[in-house]
Amino acid sequence: MKKLIAIFALLSVKVSLFAAAEFVTIGTGSVTGTYYPTGGAICRLVNKYKKETRIRCSVESTGGSVYNINAISMGDLDFGIAQSDAVYHAINGKKSFKKNPMKKLRSVMSIYPELLSLVVKTDSNIDSIYDIKDKRINIGNLGSGNETTVSYLLNHLNIKKSDLGYVGKLKVGEAPDALREDKIDGYFYMVGHPTANIKDASSSSNIKLVPISGKEIDKFIEKNPFYVKGEIPAAIYNGVPSATPTFGSKAVLITSSDVSNKAVYTLVKAILENFEKFKNLHPVYKYITKESLLEGLSAPLHDGAVKYYKENNFIK
Ligand code: GLU
């Protein structure tokens, strides 16, 4: 009998240890983009501590920002990366979130800047954003941040989608092949640079990056405080020797108020306590600082993140 009790006791310890483990998933974007390796970099750091924290992190490739925001709000994903413009619209119930504000969205940190990129074939005769009229342009799949940002921008510029020769809804991961196979003349991608996606396009096709700048773009940025001017660096893609002016937003790590303080605290701690290591995991993190992680957030911080930031004097 005593033996049996001992076995039961042991089993229940095991069961409770097992039950205590928390599995968290980070929704990202196309595997060729920058969200996906960023999710991987975060999970790698989080999983270093899994024995002590009992938190295991995994990454999922998804359709992008809007998909992640919706999935987090519905409890299908614990974390996700999303453009700060989409987060702003989601939490405030604006634009495509008008009927359905995502009140549970919480910020964890803002990671790096993303820039709207217009990748076109060199022989496409597209030298400015206005030249996309009559051309075959991939805007992106529903659920991507690209698709929403580009739609707002075209609306602001009075370019109707029906003015384009073809409005592509391909996932951006498929765009480099579509370009090479001459199915499209160009595509938009809101992404952190350098990205494997545009590297791929620049080695399989002759490409150029089109500047997205000028008076109307300045007005657009002025109207939307989550956008800032930026430049895609020179010489990171074949055939693009100089910097390309454009604008962008921030890639923000988001979660839901339903996710545990412990999980959020663990993610923030794993990133911040290995910050130099994290920065070396992708060249897009080159200019980020611990302070910049708190800039450009439009959803309130999650309590678990607040706890870490307060303990470490990032915020009062
Ligand atoms: N900003 C893009 C989107 O929300 C994704 C960028 C990436 O995957 O790096 O659709």
Coordinates of C-alpha atoms and ligand atoms in Angstrom, one line a residue:
M1 CA 0.0 0.0 0.0
K2 CA 2.8 2.4 1.0
K3 CA 4.5 1.6 -2.2
L4 CA 1.4 2.4 -4.2
I5 CA 0.9 5.7 -2.4
A6 CA 4.5 6.6 -3.2
I7 CA 4.0 5.7 -6.8
F8 CA 0.9 7.9 -6.9
A9 CA 2.7 10.7 -5.3
L10 CA 5.5 10.5 -7.8
L11 CA 3.1 10.3 -10.7
S12 CA 1.2 13.4 -9.5
V13 CA 4.4 15.4 -9.2
K14 CA 5.2 14.5 -12.8
V15 CA 1.7 15.3 -13.9
S16 CA 1.7 18.7 -12.2
L17 CA 5.2 19.5 -13.6
F18 CA 3.8 18.6 -17.0
A19 CA 0.7 20.6 -16.5
A20 CA 2.7 23.6 -15.4
A21 CA 4.5 23.9 -18.8
E22 CA 3.2 26.7 -20.9
F23 CA 3.4 26.6 -24.7
V24 CA 3.4 29.9 -26.4
T25 CA 3.4 30.6 -30.2
I26 CA 4.5 33.7 -32.0
G27 CA 2.7 34.5 -35.2
T28 CA 5.0 36.0 -37.8
G29 CA 4.7 36.3 -41.6
S30 CA 6.2 34.7 -44.7
V31 CA 9.3 32.6 -44.1
T32 CA 11.2 34.9 -46.5
G33 CA 10.4 38.0 -44.5
T34 CA 11.8 39.5 -41.4
Y35 CA 9.1 38.7 -38.9
Y36 CA 9.8 35.0 -39.2
P37 CA 13.5 35.1 -38.3
T38 CA 12.6 37.6 -35.6
G39 CA 10.1 35.2 -34.0
G40 CA 12.8 32.5 -34.3
A41 CA 15.4 34.7 -32.6
I42 CA 13.0 35.5 -29.7
C43 CA 12.0 31.8 -29.2
R44 CA 15.6 30.7 -29.2
L45 CA 16.3 33.0 -26.3
V46 CA 13.1 32.1 -24.5
N47 CA 13.7 28.4 -24.9
K48 CA 17.2 28.7 -23.3
Y49 CA 15.5 29.1 -20.0
K50 CA 12.7 26.5 -20.5
K51 CA 13.9 24.3 -17.7
E52 CA 13.5 27.0 -15.1
T53 CA 10.5 28.9 -16.6
R54 CA 8.5 25.9 -18.0
I55 CA 7.7 28.1 -21.0
R56 CA 8.3 26.8 -24.4
C57 CA 8.2 29.1 -27.4
S58 CA 7.5 28.2 -31.0
V59 CA 7.1 30.2 -34.2
E60 CA 4.3 30.1 -36.8
S61 CA 4.5 31.5 -40.4
T62 CA 1.3 33.4 -41.1
G63 CA -0.3 35.8 -43.5
G64 CA 1.1 38.8 -41.7
S65 CA 0.1 41.7 -39.3
V66 CA -3.7 41.7 -39.7
Y67 CA -3.9 37.9 -39.5
N68 CA -1.8 38.0 -36.3
I69 CA -3.9 40.7 -34.7
N70 CA -7.1 38.8 -35.4
A71 CA -5.7 35.5 -34.2
I72 CA -4.3 37.0 -31.0
S73 CA -7.6 38.7 -30.3
M74 CA -9.4 35.4 -30.8
G75 CA -7.0 33.5 -28.6
D76 CA -5.6 31.4 -31.4
L77 CA -2.1 32.9 -31.0
D78 CA -0.4 34.1 -27.8
F79 CA 2.0 36.5 -29.4
G80 CA 2.6 38.0 -32.9
I81 CA 4.5 40.6 -34.7
A82 CA 2.5 43.4 -36.4
Q83 CA 3.0 46.8 -38.1
S84 CA 2.4 49.7 -35.7
D85 CA -0.1 51.2 -38.1
A86 CA -2.3 48.0 -38.1
V87 CA -2.0 47.9 -34.3
Y88 CA -3.1 51.5 -34.0
H89 CA -6.2 50.9 -36.2
A90 CA -7.0 47.6 -34.4
I91 CA -7.0 49.0 -30.9
N92 CA -8.8 52.2 -31.8
G93 CA -11.4 50.5 -34.0
K94 CA -10.4 52.4 -37.1
K95 CA -10.2 51.6 -40.9
S96 CA -10.7 47.8 -41.4
F97 CA -11.3 47.4 -37.6
K98 CA -14.1 49.9 -37.5
K99 CA -16.8 47.3 -36.7
N100 CA -14.5 45.2 -34.5
P101 CA -12.1 47.1 -32.3
M102 CA -9.5 44.7 -30.7
K103 CA -9.6 45.9 -27.1
K104 CA -7.6 43.0 -25.7
L105 CA -4.5 43.8 -27.8
R106 CA -1.4 44.6 -25.7
S107 CA 2.1 45.7 -26.6
V108 CA 5.2 43.8 -25.5
M109 CA 7.8 45.9 -27.3
S110 CA 8.4 47.7 -30.6
I111 CA 11.3 45.9 -32.3
Y112 CA 12.6 47.5 -35.5
P113 CA 11.6 49.8 -38.3
E114 CA 9.9 48.4 -41.4
L115 CA 9.9 50.3 -44.6
L116 CA 7.4 50.2 -47.5
S117 CA 9.3 48.8 -50.5
L118 CA 8.2 48.9 -54.1
V119 CA 10.2 46.2 -55.9
V120 CA 9.9 46.4 -59.7
K121 CA 11.7 45.0 -62.8
T122 CA 14.3 47.3 -64.2
D123 CA 12.5 47.3 -67.6
S124 CA 9.1 48.0 -66.1
N125 CA 9.1 51.8 -66.8
I126 CA 8.0 52.3 -63.2
D127 CA 10.1 55.2 -61.7
S128 CA 7.6 56.7 -59.3
I129 CA 4.6 55.3 -57.4
Y130 CA 2.3 57.0 -59.9
D131 CA 3.7 54.9 -62.7
I132 CA 2.0 51.7 -61.2
K133 CA -1.2 52.6 -63.2
D134 CA -1.8 50.0 -65.8
K135 CA 0.9 47.8 -64.4
R136 CA 0.6 44.3 -62.8
I137 CA 1.4 44.9 -59.2
N138 CA 1.2 42.6 -56.2
I139 CA -0.3 44.3 -53.3
G140 CA -0.4 41.3 -51.0
N141 CA -2.7 38.7 -49.5
L142 CA -5.6 39.7 -47.3
G143 CA -4.3 39.5 -43.7
S144 CA -1.0 41.1 -44.6
G145 CA 0.0 44.5 -43.3
N146 CA 1.3 45.4 -46.8
E147 CA -2.2 45.0 -48.3
T148 CA -3.7 47.4 -45.8
T149 CA -0.9 50.1 -45.8
V150 CA -0.8 50.1 -49.6
S151 CA -4.6 50.4 -49.8
Y152 CA -4.6 53.5 -47.5
L153 CA -1.7 55.0 -49.4
L154 CA -3.3 54.5 -52.9
N155 CA -6.5 55.9 -51.5
H156 CA -4.6 59.0 -50.3
L157 CA -2.8 59.4 -53.7
N158 CA -6.2 59.0 -55.5
I159 CA -4.9 55.9 -57.3
K160 CA -7.8 53.5 -57.6
K161 CA -7.0 49.8 -57.6
S162 CA -8.9 49.6 -60.8
D163 CA -6.3 51.9 -62.3
L164 CA -3.8 49.0 -62.1
G165 CA -3.4 46.5 -64.9
Y166 CA -3.6 43.7 -62.3
V167 CA -4.0 43.8 -58.5
G168 CA -2.0 40.8 -57.2
K169 CA -3.1 39.2 -54.0
L170 CA -0.3 36.7 -53.8
K171 CA 1.5 36.0 -50.6
V172 CA 4.6 38.1 -50.6
G173 CA 6.7 34.9 -50.4
E174 CA 5.5 34.0 -53.9
A175 CA 6.2 37.5 -55.4
P176 CA 9.9 37.0 -56.4
D177 CA 9.0 33.9 -58.5
A178 CA 6.0 35.8 -60.0
L179 CA 8.4 38.6 -60.9
R180 CA 10.9 36.2 -62.5
E181 CA 8.1 34.4 -64.4
D182 CA 6.9 37.7 -65.7
K183 CA 3.5 37.4 -64.1
I184 CA 3.8 40.7 -62.3
D185 CA 5.8 44.0 -63.0
G186 CA 6.4 44.7 -59.3
Y187 CA 5.3 44.2 -55.7
F188 CA 4.9 46.1 -52.5
Y189 CA 6.4 44.8 -49.2
M190 CA 6.4 46.5 -45.9
V191 CA 9.4 44.9 -44.3
G192 CA 12.6 45.2 -42.2
H193 CA 15.8 45.3 -44.3
P194 CA 17.7 43.4 -45.5
T195 CA 15.2 40.6 -46.2
A196 CA 15.7 37.3 -47.8
N197 CA 12.6 37.9 -49.9
I198 CA 14.1 40.9 -51.8
K199 CA 17.6 39.3 -51.9
D200 CA 15.9 36.4 -53.7
A201 CA 14.1 38.7 -56.1
S202 CA 17.4 40.7 -56.8
S203 CA 19.3 37.5 -57.6
S204 CA 16.6 35.9 -59.9
S205 CA 15.5 39.1 -61.7
N206 CA 16.8 42.5 -62.6
I207 CA 15.2 44.7 -60.1
K208 CA 15.1 48.3 -58.8
L209 CA 13.5 49.8 -55.8
V210 CA 11.2 52.8 -56.5
P211 CA 11.4 55.8 -54.2
I212 CA 8.1 56.5 -52.3
S213 CA 8.6 60.1 -51.5
G214 CA 7.4 63.7 -52.4
K215 CA 4.9 66.2 -51.2
E216 CA 1.9 63.9 -51.1
I217 CA 3.8 61.2 -49.2
D218 CA 4.9 63.9 -46.7
K219 CA 1.2 64.8 -46.2
F220 CA 0.3 61.1 -45.7
I221 CA 3.0 60.8 -43.0
E222 CA 1.8 64.0 -41.3
K223 CA -1.8 62.7 -41.2
N224 CA -0.7 59.4 -39.7
P225 CA 1.6 59.7 -36.7
F226 CA 2.7 56.1 -36.7
Y227 CA 4.5 56.6 -40.1
V228 CA 8.0 58.0 -40.3
K229 CA 10.3 58.8 -43.3
G230 CA 13.2 56.3 -43.8
E231 CA 15.6 55.0 -46.4
I232 CA 16.2 51.5 -47.6
P233 CA 20.0 51.2 -47.2
A234 CA 22.3 51.3 -50.3
A235 CA 23.9 48.2 -51.7
I236 CA 22.1 45.5 -49.7
Y237 CA 20.4 44.1 -52.8
N238 CA 21.8 43.2 -56.3
G239 CA 21.4 46.1 -58.7
V240 CA 20.4 48.7 -56.0
P241 CA 23.6 50.6 -55.3
S242 CA 22.0 53.7 -53.7
A243 CA 19.6 54.3 -50.8
T244 CA 15.9 54.5 -51.6
P245 CA 13.8 57.1 -49.8
T246 CA 10.4 55.8 -48.5
F247 CA 8.4 55.7 -45.2
G248 CA 7.5 53.0 -42.7
S249 CA 6.2 52.0 -39.3
K250 CA 7.5 49.8 -36.5
A251 CA 7.4 46.0 -36.2
V252 CA 5.8 45.5 -32.8
L253 CA 5.6 42.4 -30.7
I254 CA 2.0 42.2 -29.5
T255 CA -0.1 39.9 -27.3
S256 CA -3.5 39.8 -25.6
S257 CA -4.5 40.8 -22.1
D258 CA -5.6 37.1 -21.7
V259 CA -2.0 35.9 -22.0
S260 CA -0.3 35.3 -18.6
N261 CA 1.9 37.9 -17.0
K262 CA 4.5 35.1 -16.5
A263 CA 4.7 34.3 -20.2
V264 CA 5.0 38.0 -21.2
Y265 CA 7.5 38.8 -18.5
T266 CA 9.6 35.7 -19.6
L267 CA 9.7 36.9 -23.2
V268 CA 10.7 40.5 -22.3
K269 CA 13.4 39.3 -19.8
A270 CA 14.8 36.7 -22.3
I271 CA 15.2 39.5 -25.0
L272 CA 16.5 42.2 -22.7
E273 CA 18.9 40.1 -20.7
N274 CA 20.5 38.8 -23.9
F275 CA 20.1 42.1 -25.8
E276 CA 23.6 42.1 -27.5
K277 CA 23.2 38.5 -28.5
F278 CA 19.7 39.3 -29.9
K279 CA 21.0 42.2 -31.9
N280 CA 23.5 40.0 -33.6
L281 CA 20.8 37.6 -34.8
H282 CA 19.7 39.7 -37.7
P283 CA 21.2 42.8 -39.4
V284 CA 17.8 44.7 -39.2
Y285 CA 18.4 45.1 -35.4
K286 CA 21.7 47.1 -36.0
Y287 CA 20.3 50.4 -34.9
I288 CA 17.9 49.4 -32.2
T289 CA 18.5 50.3 -28.6
K290 CA 16.9 49.1 -25.4
E291 CA 15.2 52.6 -25.3
S292 CA 13.8 52.2 -28.9
L293 CA 11.9 49.1 -27.8
L294 CA 9.4 51.4 -26.1
E295 CA 9.0 53.8 -28.9
G296 CA 6.1 53.7 -31.4
L297 CA 3.7 51.6 -29.3
S298 CA 0.0 52.2 -29.9
A299 CA -1.6 49.5 -27.7
P300 CA -1.2 49.7 -23.9
L301 CA 1.7 47.6 -22.5
H302 CA 0.8 44.2 -21.1
D303 CA 1.1 44.0 -17.3
G304 CA 3.8 41.3 -17.5
A305 CA 5.9 43.7 -19.7
V306 CA 5.2 46.6 -17.3
K307 CA 6.5 44.5 -14.4
Y308 CA 9.8 43.9 -16.1
Y309 CA 10.2 47.4 -17.4
K310 CA 9.5 48.8 -13.9
E311 CA 11.8 46.5 -12.1
N312 CA 14.6 47.5 -14.5
N313 CA 13.8 51.3 -14.5
F314 CA 12.7 51.5 -18.1
I315 CA 9.5 53.1 -17.0
K316 CA 8.3 54.6 -13.6
Ligands
GLU1 N1 4.9 43.8 -42.6 C1 4.5 42.6 -43.2 C2 3.0 42.3 -42.9 O1 2.5 42.7 -41.9 C3 5.3 41.4 -42.8 C4 6.8 41.6 -42.9 C5 7.6 40.4 -42.5 O2 7.1 39.3 -42.6 O3 8.8 40.6 -42.2 O4 2.4 41.7 -43.7

